[in-house]
Tab-separated table of C-alpha atoms and ligand atoms in Angstrom:
chain	number	residue	atom	x	y	z
A	1	UNK	CA	-3.725	24.133	19.736
A	2	UNK	CA	-4.854	23.773	16.113
A	3	UNK	CA	-3.692	20.192	15.523
A	4	UNK	CA	-5.762	18.416	12.864
A	5	UNK	CA	-6.556	14.765	12.228
A	6	UNK	CA	-4.148	13.989	9.385
A	7	UNK	CA	-5.228	11.108	7.132
A	8	UNK	CA	-2.165	11.361	4.881
A	9	UNK	CA	-0.795	8.161	3.345
A	10	UNK	CA	2.749	9.353	3.977
A	11	UNK	CA	4.531	11.300	5.244
A	12	UNK	CA	1.873	10.644	7.820
A	13	UNK	CA	0.790	11.633	11.316
A	14	UNK	CA	3.344	11.227	14.122
A	15	UNK	CA	2.129	10.603	17.689
A	16	UNK	CA	1.639	13.924	19.502
A	17	UNK	CA	3.615	12.712	22.546
A	18	UNK	CA	6.572	11.976	20.260
A	19	UNK	CA	6.459	15.444	18.730
A	20	UNK	CA	6.233	16.991	22.189
A	21	UNK	CA	9.225	15.006	23.417
A	22	UNK	CA	11.231	15.981	20.319
A	23	UNK	CA	10.253	19.585	20.979
A	24	UNK	CA	11.445	19.376	24.588
A	25	UNK	CA	14.710	17.822	23.452
A	26	UNK	CA	15.196	20.037	20.416
A	27	UNK	CA	17.799	22.453	21.804
A	28	UNK	CA	19.463	20.284	24.409
A	29	UNK	CA	19.258	16.511	24.245
A	30	UNK	CA	19.700	14.986	27.692
A	31	UNK	CA	22.133	17.620	28.942
A	32	UNK	CA	24.395	17.332	25.896
A	33	UNK	CA	23.871	21.018	25.118
A	34	UNK	CA	22.988	20.261	21.533
A	35	UNK	CA	20.193	19.040	19.327
A	36	UNK	CA	20.246	15.421	18.138
A	37	UNK	CA	20.630	16.717	14.592
A	38	UNK	CA	23.911	18.408	15.543
A	39	UNK	CA	25.516	15.287	17.039
A	40	UNK	CA	28.236	13.152	15.550
A	41	UNK	CA	26.696	9.864	14.527
A	42	UNK	CA	29.715	8.114	16.051
A	43	UNK	CA	29.601	9.910	19.404
A	44	UNK	CA	28.471	8.202	22.623
A	45	UNK	CA	25.215	10.165	22.864
A	46	UNK	CA	24.048	9.403	19.353
A	47	UNK	CA	25.176	5.775	19.563
A	48	UNK	CA	22.979	5.359	22.635
A	49	UNK	CA	20.006	6.787	20.721
A	50	UNK	CA	20.619	4.533	17.708
A	51	UNK	CA	21.131	1.411	19.787
A	52	UNK	CA	18.020	2.004	21.886
A	53	UNK	CA	15.932	2.490	18.747
A	54	UNK	CA	17.090	-0.845	17.377
A	55	UNK	CA	16.636	-2.623	20.711
A	56	UNK	CA	13.090	-1.240	21.040
A	57	UNK	CA	12.187	-2.273	17.482
A	58	UNK	CA	13.554	-5.754	18.160
A	59	UNK	CA	11.458	-5.966	21.326
A	60	UNK	CA	8.324	-4.663	19.590
A	61	UNK	CA	8.489	-7.094	16.672
A	62	UNK	CA	10.215	-9.962	18.536
A	63	UNK	CA	12.977	-9.950	15.929
A	64	UNK	CA	15.169	-13.036	16.390
A	65	UNK	CA	18.940	-12.664	16.914
A	66	UNK	CA	19.732	-14.130	13.482
A	67	UNK	CA	18.154	-11.110	11.756
A	68	UNK	CA	19.960	-7.815	11.191
A	69	UNK	CA	18.076	-4.532	11.462
A	70	UNK	CA	19.344	-1.882	9.031
A	71	UNK	CA	18.487	1.809	8.904
A	72	UNK	CA	19.079	2.852	5.289
A	73	UNK	CA	18.550	5.799	3.001
A	74	UNK	CA	16.852	5.776	-0.380
A	75	UNK	CA	13.394	4.904	0.945
A	76	UNK	CA	11.506	1.736	0.129
A	77	UNK	CA	11.990	2.501	-3.581
A	78	UNK	CA	15.712	1.873	-3.360
A	79	UNK	CA	14.967	-1.568	-1.954
A	80	UNK	CA	13.221	-2.453	-5.214
A	81	UNK	CA	16.725	-2.532	-6.773
A	82	UNK	CA	18.748	-3.661	-3.757
A	83	UNK	CA	16.646	-6.813	-3.425
A	84	UNK	CA	17.542	-8.350	-6.813
A	85	UNK	CA	21.115	-7.001	-6.607
A	86	UNK	CA	21.668	-8.744	-3.281
A	87	UNK	CA	19.298	-11.675	-3.118
A	88	UNK	CA	19.394	-13.330	-6.538
A	89	UNK	CA	22.608	-14.986	-5.319
A	90	UNK	CA	23.522	-16.279	-8.756
A	91	UNK	CA	19.982	-17.294	-9.765
A	92	UNK	CA	18.204	-15.740	-12.730
A	93	UNK	CA	14.588	-15.786	-11.600
A	94	UNK	CA	12.562	-14.572	-8.664
A	95	UNK	CA	8.827	-14.827	-7.964
A	96	UNK	CA	6.785	-11.632	-7.667
A	97	UNK	CA	3.140	-11.346	-6.638
A	98	UNK	CA	1.427	-8.459	-8.397
A	99	UNK	CA	-1.324	-6.785	-6.368
A	100	UNK	CA	-1.128	-3.180	-7.509
A	101	UNK	CA	0.898	-0.031	-7.995
A	102	UNK	CA	3.689	-0.782	-5.525
A	103	UNK	CA	4.250	-4.393	-6.475
A	104	UNK	CA	4.368	-3.234	-10.106
A	105	UNK	CA	7.166	-0.812	-9.298
A	106	UNK	CA	9.120	-3.554	-7.555
A	107	UNK	CA	8.612	-5.812	-10.580
A	108	UNK	CA	9.717	-3.256	-13.130
A	109	UNK	CA	12.892	-2.584	-11.157
A	110	UNK	CA	13.597	-6.325	-10.817
A	111	UNK	CA	13.447	-6.621	-14.617
A	112	UNK	CA	16.725	-4.731	-14.761
A	113	UNK	CA	18.451	-7.583	-12.944
A	114	UNK	CA	16.551	-10.792	-13.675
A	115	UNK	CA	13.422	-12.302	-15.151
A	116	UNK	CA	10.749	-11.864	-12.509
A	117	UNK	CA	8.127	-14.591	-12.654
A	118	UNK	CA	4.627	-13.405	-11.816
A	119	UNK	CA	3.517	-15.977	-9.257
A	120	UNK	CA	0.031	-14.425	-9.158
A	121	UNK	CA	-1.645	-11.253	-10.332
A	122	UNK	CA	-5.036	-9.757	-9.603
A	123	UNK	CA	-4.790	-7.213	-12.403
A	124	UNK	CA	-7.777	-8.791	-14.192
A	125	UNK	CA	-9.826	-7.866	-11.104
A	126	UNK	CA	-8.453	-4.320	-11.157
A	127	UNK	CA	-6.340	-5.204	-8.104
A	128	UNK	CA	-9.408	-5.195	-5.893
A	129	UNK	CA	-8.322	-8.243	-3.907
A	130	UNK	CA	-5.304	-10.195	-2.733
A	131	UNK	CA	-4.873	-13.553	-4.463
A	132	UNK	CA	-5.903	-16.636	-2.473
A	133	UNK	CA	-3.075	-18.862	-1.257
A	134	UNK	CA	-4.200	-21.533	-3.735
A	135	UNK	CA	-3.682	-19.126	-6.654
A	136	UNK	CA	0.031	-18.653	-6.012
A	137	UNK	CA	2.161	-20.493	-8.548
A	138	UNK	CA	5.434	-20.554	-6.674
A	139	UNK	CA	8.640	-21.821	-8.237
A	140	UNK	CA	10.635	-23.862	-5.707
A	141	UNK	CA	13.806	-22.855	-7.604
A	142	UNK	CA	13.176	-19.099	-7.361
A	143	UNK	CA	15.773	-16.965	-5.597
A	144	UNK	CA	13.033	-15.403	-3.463
A	145	UNK	CA	9.334	-14.481	-3.431
A	146	UNK	CA	8.477	-10.781	-3.255
A	147	UNK	CA	5.093	-9.379	-2.311
A	148	UNK	CA	3.401	-6.251	-0.989
A	149	UNK	CA	1.329	-7.225	2.071
A	150	UNK	CA	-0.480	-3.878	1.945
A	151	UNK	CA	-0.976	-1.889	-1.240
A	152	UNK	CA	-1.090	1.696	-0.023
A	153	UNK	CA	-2.885	3.127	-3.045
A	154	UNK	CA	-5.463	0.398	-3.659
A	155	UNK	CA	-6.083	-0.274	0.033
A	156	UNK	CA	-5.644	-4.016	-0.512
A	157	UNK	CA	-4.108	-6.196	2.148
A	158	UNK	CA	-3.181	-9.876	2.309
A	159	UNK	CA	-5.167	-11.615	5.076
A	160	UNK	CA	-2.418	-14.273	5.289
A	161	UNK	CA	1.336	-14.673	4.919
A	162	UNK	CA	2.234	-16.729	1.825
A	163	UNK	CA	3.920	-20.050	2.637
A	164	UNK	CA	7.043	-20.246	0.490
A	165	UNK	CA	8.862	-23.228	1.990
A	166	UNK	CA	12.614	-22.801	1.752
A	167	UNK	CA	12.389	-19.888	-0.673
A	168	UNK	CA	12.946	-16.621	1.238
A	169	UNK	CA	9.845	-14.448	1.461
A	170	UNK	CA	10.514	-10.730	0.966
A	171	UNK	CA	7.822	-8.268	2.065
A	172	UNK	CA	7.385	-4.579	1.306
A	173	UNK	CA	5.690	-3.647	4.582
A	174	UNK	CA	5.948	0.108	4.031
A	175	UNK	CA	2.320	0.746	4.906
A	176	UNK	CA	1.608	-2.074	7.350
A	177	UNK	CA	4.730	-2.562	9.491
A	178	UNK	CA	4.042	-2.189	13.233
A	179	UNK	CA	0.273	-2.191	12.687
A	180	UNK	CA	-0.121	-5.570	14.486
A	181	UNK	CA	2.042	-8.488	15.637
A	182	UNK	CA	3.666	-10.587	12.898
A	183	UNK	CA	5.889	-13.662	12.963
A	184	UNK	CA	9.216	-12.367	11.636
A	185	UNK	CA	10.572	-15.903	11.223
A	186	UNK	CA	8.240	-16.405	8.251
A	187	UNK	CA	10.196	-13.807	6.294
A	188	UNK	CA	13.646	-13.706	4.745
A	189	UNK	CA	13.450	-9.943	4.676
A	190	UNK	CA	10.986	-7.217	5.634
A	191	UNK	CA	11.450	-3.632	4.526
A	192	UNK	CA	9.524	-0.407	4.933
A	193	UNK	CA	9.826	3.262	4.144
A	194	UNK	CA	9.768	5.109	7.458
A	195	UNK	CA	7.246	7.813	6.669
A	196	UNK	CA	4.058	5.952	7.658
A	197	UNK	CA	4.163	3.859	10.830
A	198	UNK	CA	7.821	4.441	11.738
A	199	UNK	CA	8.551	8.157	11.694
A	200	UNK	CA	9.577	10.952	9.353
A	201	UNK	CA	10.626	10.389	5.734
A	202	UNK	CA	14.223	9.815	4.730
A	203	UNK	CA	14.866	6.254	5.825
A	204	UNK	CA	13.957	2.653	5.160
A	205	UNK	CA	14.074	-0.026	7.823
A	206	UNK	CA	15.292	-3.420	6.600
A	207	UNK	CA	14.993	-6.554	8.722
A	208	UNK	CA	17.004	-9.276	7.023
A	209	UNK	CA	17.978	-12.849	7.919
A	210	UNK	CA	21.739	-13.091	8.240
A	211	UNK	CA	22.228	-15.946	5.796
A	212	UNK	CA	20.857	-13.733	2.983
A	213	UNK	CA	23.562	-11.117	3.486
A	214	UNK	CA	26.894	-11.189	1.660
A	215	UNK	CA	25.674	-12.567	-1.666
A	216	UNK	CA	25.490	-9.375	-3.717
A	217	UNK	CA	26.157	-9.650	-7.439
A	218	UNK	CA	29.612	-8.634	-8.637
A	219	UNK	CA	29.674	-4.925	-9.371
A	220	UNK	CA	27.070	-4.025	-6.732
A	221	UNK	CA	27.956	-0.543	-5.449
A	222	UNK	CA	29.200	-0.496	-1.862
A	223	UNK	CA	26.241	1.567	-0.660
A	224	UNK	CA	23.746	-0.868	-2.210
A	225	UNK	CA	25.221	-3.977	-0.606
A	226	UNK	CA	23.446	-5.135	2.570
A	227	UNK	CA	26.781	-6.518	3.762
A	228	UNK	CA	28.220	-3.000	3.970
A	229	UNK	CA	25.481	-1.768	6.278
A	230	UNK	CA	25.204	-4.973	8.306
A	231	UNK	CA	28.945	-4.915	9.020
A	232	UNK	CA	28.907	-1.255	10.059
A	233	UNK	CA	25.721	-1.050	12.132
A	234	UNK	CA	24.149	1.110	9.375
A	235	UNK	CA	26.944	3.640	9.942
A	236	UNK	CA	29.162	2.978	6.946
A	237	UNK	CA	28.358	6.563	6.016
A	238	UNK	CA	26.398	9.253	7.822
A	239	UNK	CA	22.916	7.852	8.441
A	240	UNK	CA	19.732	9.980	8.572
A	241	UNK	CA	20.358	10.632	12.256
A	242	UNK	CA	17.323	12.738	13.081
A	243	UNK	CA	14.858	10.421	11.346
A	244	UNK	CA	16.400	7.456	13.171
A	245	UNK	CA	16.047	9.335	16.491
A	246	UNK	CA	12.377	10.150	15.905
A	247	UNK	CA	11.760	6.551	14.824
A	248	UNK	CA	13.254	5.527	18.170
A	249	UNK	CA	10.809	7.799	19.989
A	250	UNK	CA	7.945	6.210	18.019
A	251	UNK	CA	9.140	2.693	18.956
A	252	UNK	CA	9.321	3.706	22.635
A	253	UNK	CA	5.820	5.209	22.366
A	254	UNK	CA	4.506	1.942	20.908
A	255	UNK	CA	6.102	-0.093	23.706
A	256	UNK	CA	4.674	2.231	26.328
A	257	UNK	CA	1.221	1.881	24.819
A	258	UNK	CA	1.017	-1.896	24.921
A	259	UNK	CA	3.130	-2.844	21.903
A	260	UNK	CA	1.812	-4.357	18.713
A	261	UNK	CA	-0.902	-6.479	20.330
A	262	UNK	CA	-2.606	-3.378	21.692
A	263	UNK	CA	-1.948	-1.506	18.443
A	264	UNK	CA	-3.418	-4.365	16.389
A	265	UNK	CA	-6.611	-4.418	18.461
A	266	UNK	CA	-7.065	-0.661	18.098
A	267	UNK	CA	-6.256	-0.709	14.395
A	268	UNK	CA	-8.719	-3.508	13.726
A	269	UNK	CA	-11.439	-1.631	15.605
A	270	UNK	CA	-10.679	1.617	13.748
A	271	UNK	CA	-10.784	-0.092	10.343
A	272	UNK	CA	-13.918	-2.104	11.103
A	273	UNK	CA	-15.937	0.927	12.165
A	274	UNK	CA	-14.853	2.951	9.126
A	275	UNK	CA	-15.745	0.146	6.696
A	276	UNK	CA	-19.031	-0.342	8.563
A	277	UNK	CA	-19.813	3.348	8.078
A	278	UNK	CA	-19.042	3.061	4.343
A	279	UNK	CA	-21.020	-0.158	3.872
A	280	UNK	CA	-23.869	1.146	6.017
A	281	UNK	CA	-24.261	4.377	4.057
A	282	UNK	CA	-26.914	2.909	1.762
A	283	UNK	CA	-24.533	3.021	-1.198
A	284	UNK	CA	-23.618	6.679	-0.710
A	285	UNK	CA	-19.992	5.833	0.069
A	286	UNK	CA	-18.351	2.884	-1.640
A	287	UNK	CA	-15.156	0.939	-1.077
A	288	UNK	CA	-14.461	-1.368	-4.034
A	289	UNK	CA	-12.082	-3.804	-2.315
A	290	UNK	CA	-13.154	-7.401	-1.667
A	291	UNK	CA	-14.126	-7.600	2.001
A	292	UNK	CA	-11.488	-10.193	2.936
A	293	UNK	CA	-8.673	-8.095	1.424
A	294	UNK	CA	-9.530	-4.721	2.912
A	295	UNK	CA	-6.622	-2.803	4.374
A	296	UNK	CA	-6.583	-1.798	8.029
A	297	UNK	CA	-4.306	1.121	7.168
A	298	UNK	CA	-5.504	2.725	3.901
A	299	UNK	CA	-9.213	3.020	3.260
A	300	UNK	CA	-10.180	4.372	-0.176
A	301	UNK	CA	-13.787	5.342	-0.750
A	302	UNK	CA	-15.836	7.164	-3.346
A	303	UNK	CA	-18.785	9.540	-3.148
A	304	UNK	CA	-21.904	9.168	-5.318
A	305	UNK	CA	-20.883	11.994	-7.689
A	306	UNK	CA	-17.298	13.105	-8.410
A	307	UNK	CA	-18.548	16.726	-8.265
A	308	UNK	CA	-18.957	16.246	-4.521
A	309	UNK	CA	-15.281	15.392	-3.993
A	310	UNK	CA	-14.056	18.970	-3.782
A	311	UNK	CA	-16.905	19.980	-1.454
A	312	UNK	CA	-16.218	16.990	0.784
A	313	UNK	CA	-12.513	17.820	1.028
A	314	UNK	CA	-13.148	21.490	1.703
A	315	UNK	CA	-15.733	20.890	4.414
A	316	UNK	CA	-13.713	18.086	5.990
A	317	UNK	CA	-10.764	20.433	6.243
A	318	UNK	CA	-12.933	22.969	8.034
A	319	UNK	CA	-13.832	20.211	10.484
A	320	UNK	CA	-10.136	19.506	11.114
A	321	UNK	CA	-9.978	16.354	8.949
A	322	UNK	CA	-7.242	16.755	6.342
A	323	UNK	CA	-5.408	14.975	3.512
A	324	UNK	CA	-8.373	12.838	2.541
A	325	UNK	CA	-8.003	13.249	-1.218
A	326	UNK	CA	-7.504	9.891	-2.925
A	327	UNK	CA	-4.347	9.041	-4.847
A	328	UNK	CA	-4.227	10.828	-8.200
A	329	UNK	CA	-4.397	7.459	-10.013
A	330	UNK	CA	-7.611	6.401	-8.237
A	331	UNK	CA	-9.582	9.539	-7.381
A	332	UNK	CA	-12.216	9.729	-4.657
A	333	UNK	CA	-11.041	9.743	-1.061
A	334	UNK	CA	-8.509	7.783	0.920
A	335	UNK	CA	-8.302	7.777	4.680
A	336	UNK	CA	-4.967	6.457	5.927
A	337	UNK	CA	-5.449	5.434	9.520
A	338	UNK	CA	-1.991	4.454	10.702
A	339	UNK	CA	-0.977	3.903	14.341
A	340	UNK	CA	-0.629	7.613	15.081
A	341	UNK	CA	-4.112	8.493	13.818
A	342	UNK	CA	-6.136	8.101	17.027
A	343	UNK	CA	-9.457	6.302	17.194
A	344	UNK	CA	-11.085	9.656	17.989
A	345	UNK	CA	-9.989	10.769	14.504
A	346	UNK	CA	-11.807	7.848	12.904
A	347	UNK	CA	-14.886	8.636	15.023
A	348	UNK	CA	-14.740	12.263	13.910
A	349	UNK	CA	-14.428	11.228	10.248
A	350	UNK	CA	-17.394	8.859	10.523
A	351	UNK	CA	-19.561	11.544	12.149
A	352	UNK	CA	-18.562	14.004	9.419
A	353	UNK	CA	-19.313	11.466	6.661
A	354	UNK	CA	-22.804	10.792	8.054
A	355	UNK	CA	-23.581	14.461	8.325
A	356	UNK	CA	-22.198	15.198	4.856
A	357	UNK	CA	-24.284	12.443	3.255
A	358	UNK	CA	-27.443	13.833	4.873
A	359	UNK	CA	-26.752	17.344	3.705
A	360	UNK	CA	-25.783	16.329	0.144
A	361	UNK	CA	-28.268	13.622	-0.867
B	1	PMP	N1	6.039	0.610	-1.151
B	1	PMP	C1	4.856	0.979	-0.640
B	1	PMP	C2	3.856	-0.076	-0.287
B	1	PMP	C3	4.586	2.342	-0.448
B	1	PMP	O1	3.395	2.713	0.054
B	1	PMP	C4	5.547	3.296	-0.776
B	1	PMP	C5	5.342	4.776	-0.562
B	1	PMP	N2	4.066	5.229	-0.529
B	1	PMP	C6	6.759	2.857	-1.336
B	1	PMP	C7	6.973	1.507	-1.484
B	1	PMP	C8	7.828	3.829	-1.732
B	1	PMP	O2	8.412	4.325	-0.592
B	1	PMP	P1	9.503	5.488	-0.612
B	1	PMP	O3	8.797	6.731	-0.986
B	1	PMP	O4	10.022	5.467	0.794
B	1	PMP	O5	10.554	5.105	-1.596
């Protein structure tokens, strides 16, 4: 059929079964005589799609009833501003943990609204690790603590959830949501751009504890106030209906395949074997991240000579392994191995890497 293994960091691979179902339903959803993208977002058919998607996500993540689930536009990047606008709640400082490119973006946006306090930073170590729990200097008076559990570019992941006491913990889970079970009650808010483990681009999912809603600063635009979207079931205006629908198909696919426990076991196995192949290559391939902070989702690695990068990418493509080029700020390679990238894709990449190393000593 010509499908490749797509290692893109996002927009990323979507499960084949989901694409096939969307294809079957493209012209006529469930006897409605129209495509989902042609439906009124307020009609009965679309409402059933939207509600099922939310119910399935709640089941998958065991989201308690006192959390709202919002389907918003503007991507994860818009959340960088919405968080201080809505969650400072009259305070002037918030704690931010700095572990790389994405936390930096969140911090620079927060500076427009408050004085972010850097509770920990690993910049001195070139962001090659997550800080240990003991390194976090948390302010009990902070409005909230923000962190990035998985840095998509650096491939650095927190092996623990920071304990923040009564201060709400806010997590940018763009590149790790749905990769394994988590305890939602530890978080005040979780948010994620859709285009990795959720579905197509064009949407952010926000899971927010109800008591944090309704405290937006005066002057906050209607569309940037969580209250607006919570009160209207994310339908204050026209939502990204098709993205929401595909996300719903992905949630149903995850439930059908054993939920997040099964996904977590597979993801751990996939990551472990890829890191083992890198570490076992006699120094040919290198991943610079401290072992305890290595991401299960984004695996950057370098080759012995940068001149080999282009050859590697070209030959990998011929073997059906695509989008392996590292982020422009890092170079080398990056294999993003989200939920929809099957274990057979990781096996194929490992076999290719071994063969490539032998042929290009
Ligand atoms: N946070 C993280 C951790 C990301 O990986 C990304 C996108 N790669 C973003 C935020 C920004 O997401 P978006 O493009 O949806 O605004």
